Short mmCIF file of C-alpha atoms and ligand atoms in Angstrom, two decimals:
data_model
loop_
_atom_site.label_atom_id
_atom_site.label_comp_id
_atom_site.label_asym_id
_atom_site.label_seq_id
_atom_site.Cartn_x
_atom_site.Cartn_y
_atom_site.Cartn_z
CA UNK W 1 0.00 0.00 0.00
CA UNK W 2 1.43 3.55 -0.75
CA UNK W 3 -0.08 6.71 -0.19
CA UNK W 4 -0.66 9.42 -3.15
CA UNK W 5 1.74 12.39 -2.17
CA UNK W 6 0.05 14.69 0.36
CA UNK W 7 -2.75 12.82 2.03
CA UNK W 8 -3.13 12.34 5.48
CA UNK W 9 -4.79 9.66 7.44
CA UNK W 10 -5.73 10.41 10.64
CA UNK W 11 -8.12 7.80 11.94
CA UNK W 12 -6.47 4.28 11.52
CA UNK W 13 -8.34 1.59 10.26
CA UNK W 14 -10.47 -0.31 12.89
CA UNK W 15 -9.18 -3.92 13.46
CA UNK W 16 -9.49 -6.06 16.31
CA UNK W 17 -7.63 -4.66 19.06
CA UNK W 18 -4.82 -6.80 20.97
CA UNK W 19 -5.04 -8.58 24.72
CA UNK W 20 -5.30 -6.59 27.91
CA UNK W 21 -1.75 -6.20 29.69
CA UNK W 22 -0.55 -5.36 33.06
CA UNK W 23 0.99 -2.78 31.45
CA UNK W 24 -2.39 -1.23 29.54
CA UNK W 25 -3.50 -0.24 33.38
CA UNK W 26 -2.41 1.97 36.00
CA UNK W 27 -2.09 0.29 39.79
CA UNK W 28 -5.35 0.79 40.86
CA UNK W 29 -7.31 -0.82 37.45
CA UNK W 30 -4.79 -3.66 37.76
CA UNK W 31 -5.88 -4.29 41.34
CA UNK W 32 -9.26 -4.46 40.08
CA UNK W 33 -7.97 -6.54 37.02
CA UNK W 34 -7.08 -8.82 39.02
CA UNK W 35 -9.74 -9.32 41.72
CA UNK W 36 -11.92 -9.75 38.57
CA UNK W 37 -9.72 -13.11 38.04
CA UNK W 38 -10.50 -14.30 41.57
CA UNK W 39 -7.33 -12.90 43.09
CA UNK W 40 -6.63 -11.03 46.23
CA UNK W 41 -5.65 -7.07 45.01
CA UNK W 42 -2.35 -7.14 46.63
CA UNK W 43 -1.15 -9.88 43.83
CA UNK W 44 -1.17 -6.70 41.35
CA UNK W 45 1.57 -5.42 43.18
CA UNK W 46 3.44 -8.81 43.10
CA UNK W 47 2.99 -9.14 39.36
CA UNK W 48 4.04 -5.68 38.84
CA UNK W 49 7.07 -6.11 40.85
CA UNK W 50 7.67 -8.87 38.51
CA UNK W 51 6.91 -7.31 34.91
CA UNK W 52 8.21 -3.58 35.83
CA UNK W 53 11.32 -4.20 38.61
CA UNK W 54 12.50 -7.76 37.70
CA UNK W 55 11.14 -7.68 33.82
CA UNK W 56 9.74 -10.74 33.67
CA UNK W 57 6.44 -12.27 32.15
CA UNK W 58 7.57 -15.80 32.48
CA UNK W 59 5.29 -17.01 35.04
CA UNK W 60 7.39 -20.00 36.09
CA UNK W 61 9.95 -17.55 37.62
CA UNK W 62 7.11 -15.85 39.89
CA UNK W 63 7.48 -18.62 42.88
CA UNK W 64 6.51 -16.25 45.57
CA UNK W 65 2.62 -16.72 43.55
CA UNK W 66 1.26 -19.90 44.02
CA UNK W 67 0.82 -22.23 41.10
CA UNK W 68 -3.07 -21.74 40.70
CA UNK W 69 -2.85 -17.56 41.17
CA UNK W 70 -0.01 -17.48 38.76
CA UNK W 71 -2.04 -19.88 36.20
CA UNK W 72 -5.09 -17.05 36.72
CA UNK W 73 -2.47 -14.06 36.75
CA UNK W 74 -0.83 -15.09 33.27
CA UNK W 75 -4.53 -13.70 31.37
CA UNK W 76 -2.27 -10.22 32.12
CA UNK W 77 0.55 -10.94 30.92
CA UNK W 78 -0.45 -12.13 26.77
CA UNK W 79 2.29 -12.02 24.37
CA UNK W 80 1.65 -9.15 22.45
CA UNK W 81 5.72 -8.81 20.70
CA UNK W 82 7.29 -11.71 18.91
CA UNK W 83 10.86 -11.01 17.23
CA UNK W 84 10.87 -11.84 14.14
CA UNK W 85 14.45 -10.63 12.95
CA UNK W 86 17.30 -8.41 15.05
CA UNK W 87 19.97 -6.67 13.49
CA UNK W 88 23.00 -4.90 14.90
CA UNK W 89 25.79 -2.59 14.63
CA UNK W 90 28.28 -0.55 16.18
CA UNK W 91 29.84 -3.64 17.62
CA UNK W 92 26.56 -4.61 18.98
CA UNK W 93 25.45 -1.37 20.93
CA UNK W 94 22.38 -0.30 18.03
CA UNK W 95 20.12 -2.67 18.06
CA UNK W 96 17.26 -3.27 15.61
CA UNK W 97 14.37 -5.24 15.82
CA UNK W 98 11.97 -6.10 14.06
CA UNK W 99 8.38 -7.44 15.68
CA UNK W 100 5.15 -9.54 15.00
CA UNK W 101 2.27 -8.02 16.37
CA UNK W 102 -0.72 -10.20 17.53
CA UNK W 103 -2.31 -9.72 13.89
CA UNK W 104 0.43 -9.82 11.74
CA UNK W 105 1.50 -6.66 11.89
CA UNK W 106 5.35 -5.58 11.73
CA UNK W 107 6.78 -2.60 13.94
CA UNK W 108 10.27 -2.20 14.63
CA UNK W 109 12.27 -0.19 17.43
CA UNK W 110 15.96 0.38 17.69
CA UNK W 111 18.18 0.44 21.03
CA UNK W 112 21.58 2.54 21.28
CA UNK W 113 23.95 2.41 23.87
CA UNK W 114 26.33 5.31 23.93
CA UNK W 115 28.89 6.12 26.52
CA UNK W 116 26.59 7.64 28.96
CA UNK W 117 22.96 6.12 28.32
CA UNK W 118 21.32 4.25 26.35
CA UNK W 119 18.09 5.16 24.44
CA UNK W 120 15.14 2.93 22.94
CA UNK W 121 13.91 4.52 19.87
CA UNK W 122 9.97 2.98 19.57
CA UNK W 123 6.81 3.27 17.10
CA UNK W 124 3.52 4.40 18.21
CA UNK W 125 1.98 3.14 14.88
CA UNK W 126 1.98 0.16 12.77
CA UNK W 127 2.75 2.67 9.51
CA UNK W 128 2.06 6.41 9.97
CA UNK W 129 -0.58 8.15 7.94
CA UNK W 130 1.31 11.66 7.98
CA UNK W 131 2.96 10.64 4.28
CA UNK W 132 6.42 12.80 4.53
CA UNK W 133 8.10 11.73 0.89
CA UNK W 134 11.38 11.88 2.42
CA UNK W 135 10.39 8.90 5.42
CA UNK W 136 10.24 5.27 4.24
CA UNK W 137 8.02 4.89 7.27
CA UNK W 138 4.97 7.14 5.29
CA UNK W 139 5.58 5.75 2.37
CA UNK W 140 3.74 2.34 3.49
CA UNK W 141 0.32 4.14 4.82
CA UNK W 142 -1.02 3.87 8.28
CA UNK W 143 -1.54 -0.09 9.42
CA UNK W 144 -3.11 0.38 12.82
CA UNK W 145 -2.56 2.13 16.13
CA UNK W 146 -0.62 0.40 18.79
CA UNK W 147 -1.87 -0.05 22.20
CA UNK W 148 -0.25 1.14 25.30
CA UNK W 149 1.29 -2.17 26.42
CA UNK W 150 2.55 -3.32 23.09
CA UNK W 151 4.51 0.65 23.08
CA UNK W 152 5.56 -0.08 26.88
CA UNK W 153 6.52 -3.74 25.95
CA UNK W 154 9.24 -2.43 23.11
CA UNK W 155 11.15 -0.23 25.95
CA UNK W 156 10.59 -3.43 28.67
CA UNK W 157 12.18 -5.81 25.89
CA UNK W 158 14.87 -3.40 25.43
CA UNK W 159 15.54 -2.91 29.22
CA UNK W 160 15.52 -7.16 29.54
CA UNK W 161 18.59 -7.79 27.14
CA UNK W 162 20.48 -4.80 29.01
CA UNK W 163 19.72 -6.29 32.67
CA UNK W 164 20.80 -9.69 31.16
CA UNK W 165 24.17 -8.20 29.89
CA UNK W 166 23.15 -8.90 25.96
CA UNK W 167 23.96 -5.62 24.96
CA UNK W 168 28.11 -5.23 24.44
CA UNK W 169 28.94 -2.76 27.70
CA UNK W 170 27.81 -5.16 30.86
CA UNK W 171 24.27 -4.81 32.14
CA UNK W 172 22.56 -1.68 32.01
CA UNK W 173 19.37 0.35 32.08
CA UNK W 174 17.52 2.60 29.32
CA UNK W 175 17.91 6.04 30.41
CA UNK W 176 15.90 7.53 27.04
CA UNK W 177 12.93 6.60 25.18
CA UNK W 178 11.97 8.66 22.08
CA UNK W 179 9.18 8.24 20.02
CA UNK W 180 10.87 8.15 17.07
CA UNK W 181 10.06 4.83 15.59
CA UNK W 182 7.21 4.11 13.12
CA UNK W 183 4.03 6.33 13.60
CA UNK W 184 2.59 9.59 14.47
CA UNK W 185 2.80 9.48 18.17
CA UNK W 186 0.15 12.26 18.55
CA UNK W 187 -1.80 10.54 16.35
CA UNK W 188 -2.38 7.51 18.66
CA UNK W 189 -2.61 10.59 21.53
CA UNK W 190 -4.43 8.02 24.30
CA UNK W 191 -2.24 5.17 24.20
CA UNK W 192 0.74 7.11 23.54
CA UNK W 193 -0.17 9.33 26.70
CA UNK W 194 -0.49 5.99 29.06
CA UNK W 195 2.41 4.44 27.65
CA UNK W 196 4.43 7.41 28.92
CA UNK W 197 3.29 7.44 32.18
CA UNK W 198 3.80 3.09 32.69
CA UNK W 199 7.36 4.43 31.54
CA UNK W 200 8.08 7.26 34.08
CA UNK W 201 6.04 5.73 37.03
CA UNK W 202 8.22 4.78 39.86
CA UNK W 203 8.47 0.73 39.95
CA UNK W 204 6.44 -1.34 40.61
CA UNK W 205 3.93 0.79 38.95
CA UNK W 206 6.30 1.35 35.86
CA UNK W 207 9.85 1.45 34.89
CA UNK W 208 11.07 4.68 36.22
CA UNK W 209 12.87 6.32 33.63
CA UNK W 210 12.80 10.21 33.70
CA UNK W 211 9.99 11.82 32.07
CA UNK W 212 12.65 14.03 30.93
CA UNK W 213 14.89 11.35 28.98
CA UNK W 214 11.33 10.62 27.00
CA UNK W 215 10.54 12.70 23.82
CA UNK W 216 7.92 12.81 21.86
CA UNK W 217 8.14 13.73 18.09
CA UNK W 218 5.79 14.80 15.74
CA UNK W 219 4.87 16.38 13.09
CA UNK W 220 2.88 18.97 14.59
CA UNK W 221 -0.19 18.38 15.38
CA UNK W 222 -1.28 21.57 16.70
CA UNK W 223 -3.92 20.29 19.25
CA UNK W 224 -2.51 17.69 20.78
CA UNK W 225 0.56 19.69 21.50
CA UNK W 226 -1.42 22.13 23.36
CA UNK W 227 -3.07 18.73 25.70
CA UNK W 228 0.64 17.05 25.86
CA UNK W 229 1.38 20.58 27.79
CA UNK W 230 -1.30 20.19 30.10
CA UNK W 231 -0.91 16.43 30.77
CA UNK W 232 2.06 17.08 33.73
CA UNK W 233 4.81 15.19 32.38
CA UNK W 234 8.08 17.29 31.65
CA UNK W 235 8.43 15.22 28.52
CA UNK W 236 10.64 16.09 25.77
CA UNK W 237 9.00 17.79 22.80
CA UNK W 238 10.67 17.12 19.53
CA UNK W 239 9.34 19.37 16.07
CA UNK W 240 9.88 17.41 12.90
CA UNK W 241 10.08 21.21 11.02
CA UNK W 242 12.17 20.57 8.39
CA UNK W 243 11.44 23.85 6.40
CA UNK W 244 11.01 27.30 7.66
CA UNK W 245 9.09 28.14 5.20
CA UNK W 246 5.26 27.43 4.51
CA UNK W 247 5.77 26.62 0.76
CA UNK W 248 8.53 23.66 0.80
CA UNK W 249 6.93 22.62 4.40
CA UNK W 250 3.96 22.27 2.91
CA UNK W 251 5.35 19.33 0.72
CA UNK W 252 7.98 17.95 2.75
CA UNK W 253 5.59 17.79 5.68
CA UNK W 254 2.18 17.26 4.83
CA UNK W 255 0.56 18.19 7.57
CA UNK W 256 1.69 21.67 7.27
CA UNK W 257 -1.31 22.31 4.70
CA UNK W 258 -3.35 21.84 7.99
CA UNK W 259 -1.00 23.57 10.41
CA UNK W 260 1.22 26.50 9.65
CA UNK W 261 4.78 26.98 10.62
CA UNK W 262 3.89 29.62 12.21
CA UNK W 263 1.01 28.06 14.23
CA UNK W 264 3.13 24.76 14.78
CA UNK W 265 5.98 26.90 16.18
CA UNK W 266 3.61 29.22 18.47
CA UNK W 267 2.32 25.72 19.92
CA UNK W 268 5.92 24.67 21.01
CA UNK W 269 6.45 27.69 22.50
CA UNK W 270 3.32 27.60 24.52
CA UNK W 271 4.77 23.87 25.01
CA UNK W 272 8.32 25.29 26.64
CA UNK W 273 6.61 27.76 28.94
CA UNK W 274 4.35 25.56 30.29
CA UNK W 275 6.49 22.28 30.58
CA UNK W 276 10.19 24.82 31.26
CA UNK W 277 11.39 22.19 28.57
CA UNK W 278 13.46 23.24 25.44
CA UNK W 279 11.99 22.21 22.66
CA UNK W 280 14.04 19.85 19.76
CA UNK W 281 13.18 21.36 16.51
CA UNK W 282 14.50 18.46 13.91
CA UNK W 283 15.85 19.60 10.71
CA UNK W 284 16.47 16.63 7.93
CA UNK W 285 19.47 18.39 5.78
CA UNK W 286 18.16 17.41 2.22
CA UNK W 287 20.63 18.53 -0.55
CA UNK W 288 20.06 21.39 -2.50
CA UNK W 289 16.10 20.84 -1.48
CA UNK W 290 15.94 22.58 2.46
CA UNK W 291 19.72 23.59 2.75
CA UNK W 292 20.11 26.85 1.67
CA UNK W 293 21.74 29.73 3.71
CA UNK W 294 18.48 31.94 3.51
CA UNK W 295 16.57 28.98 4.91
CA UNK W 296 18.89 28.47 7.75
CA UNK W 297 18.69 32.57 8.41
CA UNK W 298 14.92 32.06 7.77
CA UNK W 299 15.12 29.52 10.62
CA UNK W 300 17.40 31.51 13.15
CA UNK W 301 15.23 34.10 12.88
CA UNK W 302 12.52 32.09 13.82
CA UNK W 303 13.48 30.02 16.71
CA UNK W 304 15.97 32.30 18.12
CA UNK W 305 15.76 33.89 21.73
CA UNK W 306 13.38 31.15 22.27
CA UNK W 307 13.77 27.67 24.59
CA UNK W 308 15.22 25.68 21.77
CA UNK W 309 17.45 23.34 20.41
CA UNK W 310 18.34 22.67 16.83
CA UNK W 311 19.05 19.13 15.89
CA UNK W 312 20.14 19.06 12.34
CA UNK W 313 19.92 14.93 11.09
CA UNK W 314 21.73 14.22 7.70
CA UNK W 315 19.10 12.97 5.60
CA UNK W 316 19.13 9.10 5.65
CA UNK W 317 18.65 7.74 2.50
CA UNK W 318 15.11 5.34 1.63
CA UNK W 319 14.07 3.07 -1.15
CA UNK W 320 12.53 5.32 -4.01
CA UNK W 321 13.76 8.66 -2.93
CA UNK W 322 15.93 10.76 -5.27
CA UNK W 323 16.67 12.59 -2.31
CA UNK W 324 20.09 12.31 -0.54
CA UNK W 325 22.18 14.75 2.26
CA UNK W 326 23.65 18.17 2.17
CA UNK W 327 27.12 18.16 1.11
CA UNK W 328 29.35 18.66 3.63
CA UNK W 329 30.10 22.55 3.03
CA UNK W 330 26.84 23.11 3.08
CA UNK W 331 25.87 21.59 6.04
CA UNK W 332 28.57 23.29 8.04
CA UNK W 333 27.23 26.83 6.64
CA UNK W 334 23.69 26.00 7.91
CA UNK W 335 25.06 25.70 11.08
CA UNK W 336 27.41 28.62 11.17
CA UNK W 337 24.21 30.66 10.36
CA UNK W 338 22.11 29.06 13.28
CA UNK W 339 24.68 29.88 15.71
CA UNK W 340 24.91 33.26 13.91
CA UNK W 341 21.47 33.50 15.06
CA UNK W 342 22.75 32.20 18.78
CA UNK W 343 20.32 29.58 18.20
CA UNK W 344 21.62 26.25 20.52
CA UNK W 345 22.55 23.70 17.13
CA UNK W 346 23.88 19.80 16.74
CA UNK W 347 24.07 17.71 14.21
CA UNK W 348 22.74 14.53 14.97
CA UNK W 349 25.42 11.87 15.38
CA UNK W 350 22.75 9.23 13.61
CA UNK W 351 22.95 5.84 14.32
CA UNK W 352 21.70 2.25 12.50
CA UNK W 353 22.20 3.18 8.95
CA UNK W 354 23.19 0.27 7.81
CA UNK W 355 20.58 -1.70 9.03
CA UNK W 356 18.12 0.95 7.69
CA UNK W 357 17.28 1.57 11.34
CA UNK W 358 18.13 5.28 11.46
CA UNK W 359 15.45 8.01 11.23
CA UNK W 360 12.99 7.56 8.59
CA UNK W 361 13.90 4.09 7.42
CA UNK W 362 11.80 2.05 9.13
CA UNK W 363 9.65 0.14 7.16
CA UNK W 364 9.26 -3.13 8.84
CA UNK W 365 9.17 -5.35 5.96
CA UNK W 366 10.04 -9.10 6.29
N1 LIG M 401 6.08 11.05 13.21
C1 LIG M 401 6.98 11.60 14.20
C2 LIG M 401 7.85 10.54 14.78
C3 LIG M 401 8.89 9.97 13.83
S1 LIG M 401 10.41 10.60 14.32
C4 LIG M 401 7.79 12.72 13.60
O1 LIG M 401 7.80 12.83 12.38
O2 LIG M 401 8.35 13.51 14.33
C5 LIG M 401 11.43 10.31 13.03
C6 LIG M 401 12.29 11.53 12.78
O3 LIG M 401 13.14 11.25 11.69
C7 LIG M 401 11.44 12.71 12.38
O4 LIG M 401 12.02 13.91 12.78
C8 LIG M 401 11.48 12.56 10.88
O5 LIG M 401 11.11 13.74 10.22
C9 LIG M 401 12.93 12.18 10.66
N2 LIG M 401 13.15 11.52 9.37
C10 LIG M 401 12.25 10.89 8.61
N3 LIG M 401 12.83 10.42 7.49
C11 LIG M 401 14.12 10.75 7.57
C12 LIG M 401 15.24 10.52 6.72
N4 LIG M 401 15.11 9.86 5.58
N5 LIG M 401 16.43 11.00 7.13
C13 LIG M 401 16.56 11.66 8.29
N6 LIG M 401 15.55 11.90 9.14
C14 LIG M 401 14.35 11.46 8.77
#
């Protein structure tokens, strides 16, 4: 399935929706959860010790649950991820894999351990309907949403093979989690919402990362920026911007025929002076297409004096695009007229390219 150039789907296609997990609930509906099974409340906390602080679903390792509670207790823990294929690099620290969803269909999230932490990149869609040319991930269409627990059980998987020393670098913990897999996370608002809080809930109730290593990235949808603000969790907020300018955003960014630059870039604002987080503004350096001086003065002049930070990503090349990155020169004079601007400017050290794992090239085919 491929999407004619500049439509946007919204509203995924209904299809039946996967198993209730532990980690769909907060504490207090997976007390109830599980007195609905027969099961005295306080075994919520017990499983939830076991899924969020030990990360475990086998329920052969839960021995402090008797054998007939843990036979009840396994309806909330279905398996909702099956690997189908991982691929690495970087002497094993990125980390690509590939998963089965309970109806067939394919997401993928990446893991990257650097020096100091180590961040789970993960899809909030099976697909995306936002359709940016430049992203193998719009290419494909929107599949289906993806429900809280099968978002939470990506980062749990990820956190697993670090505690269990599979990850080159001895055993470890994810300290980031961006949504910046497959998907629109804004677009699956709910789910995406309640998968953030499972992550930054203290254990046992979650996994107790810091709301501020999550961001979430979009496109810009203007609305649900404004309720992300108001939600209370100091959450990153990354802008996908990728022009300054309303004409070339307008194609390289669908949704901008919806939502202005101007209108997108008044809602982060609002989003930094209600959260006191800088916002990312991410800028895809596409030769000769979004890399000209003006448009990097166009951009300065936009963003500067404001609580913001400029991540520049080399554009990572996808199947079908004529598209490829900014020569060198001219990605070095983009910067140099950011900082002109004293506008706060990386370029992003990207990772998993040759497993097609970097931004915009997941596809999840098999
Ligand atoms: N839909 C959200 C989440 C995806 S994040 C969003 O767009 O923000 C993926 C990031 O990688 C986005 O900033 C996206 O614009 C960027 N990206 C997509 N395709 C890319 C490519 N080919 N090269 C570099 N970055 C790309």
């Amino acid at each position: 399935m491929s999407q004619p150039p500049g439509q946007l789907t919204f509203v995924a296609p209904r299809r039946a929706k996967p198993a209730r997990h532990l980690a769909d609930l907060n504490m207090a509906a997976r007390r109830a959860a599980v007195a609905e099974l027969g099961e005295k409340p306080f075994r919520a906390d017990q499983l939830s010790r076991h899924y969020f602080s030990h990360l475990t679903s086998d329920l052969e390792a839960m021995t402090d649950l008797p054998a007939a509670a843990r036979e009840r207790l396994g309806a909330l823990l279905p398996t909702l991820l099956t690997p189908v294929r991982e691929m690495t690099t970087d002497a094993g620290t990125t980390r690509k894999t590939l998963w089965r969803l309970f109806d067939g269909a394919l997401v993928e999230s990446v893991l990257m351990r650097y020096p100091d932490r180590v961040t789970m990149c993960v899809s909030s869609q099976a697909g995306c309907g936002m359709n940016c040319p430049f992203c193998a991930t719009g290419q494909a269409g929107l599949t289906r949403n993806m429900s809280t627990a099968e978002i939470v059980e990506q980062v749990v998987a990820g956190a697993r093979a670090l505690a269990q020393g599979q990850i080159p670098g001895g055993p470890g913990r994810v300290s980031n989690v961006v949504f910046m897999g497959m998907g629109e996370p804004l677009a699956n608002y709910k789910q995406v919402v309640e998968a953030v809080r499972r992550m930054v809930e203290p254990a046992p109730d979650g996994l107790g990362i810091s709301a501020r290593g999550v961001t979430v990235s979009t496109v810009g949808l203007v609305p649900a920026i404004g309720k992300l603000a108001d939600e209370g969790m100091p959450v990153t907020l990354a802008l996908s911007l990728h022009a300054p300018d309303d004409e070339l955003r307008d194609t390289l960014v669908p949704i901008n025929t919806r939502w202005k630059v101007a209108e997108v870039l008044d809602a982060a604002w609002a989003y930094a002076a209600k959260t006191k987080r800088r916002v990312s503004i991410e800028y895809a350096l596409i030769k000769d297409i979004n890399d000209q001086e003006w448009r990097a003065d166009l951009l300065g002049k936009l963003v500067r004096n404001k609580l913001v930070h400029v991540n520049l990503i080399p554009l990572n090349p996808t199947p079908g695009s004529k598209w490829t990155a900014s020569r060198p020169e001219d990605e070095r004079a983009f910067v140099r007229r950011l900082e002109f601007h004293g506008v706060p400017v990386t370029v992003r050290d990207t990772r998993g390219r040759e497993i097609d794992g970097a931004c915009g090239q997941l596809a999840a085919a098999e």
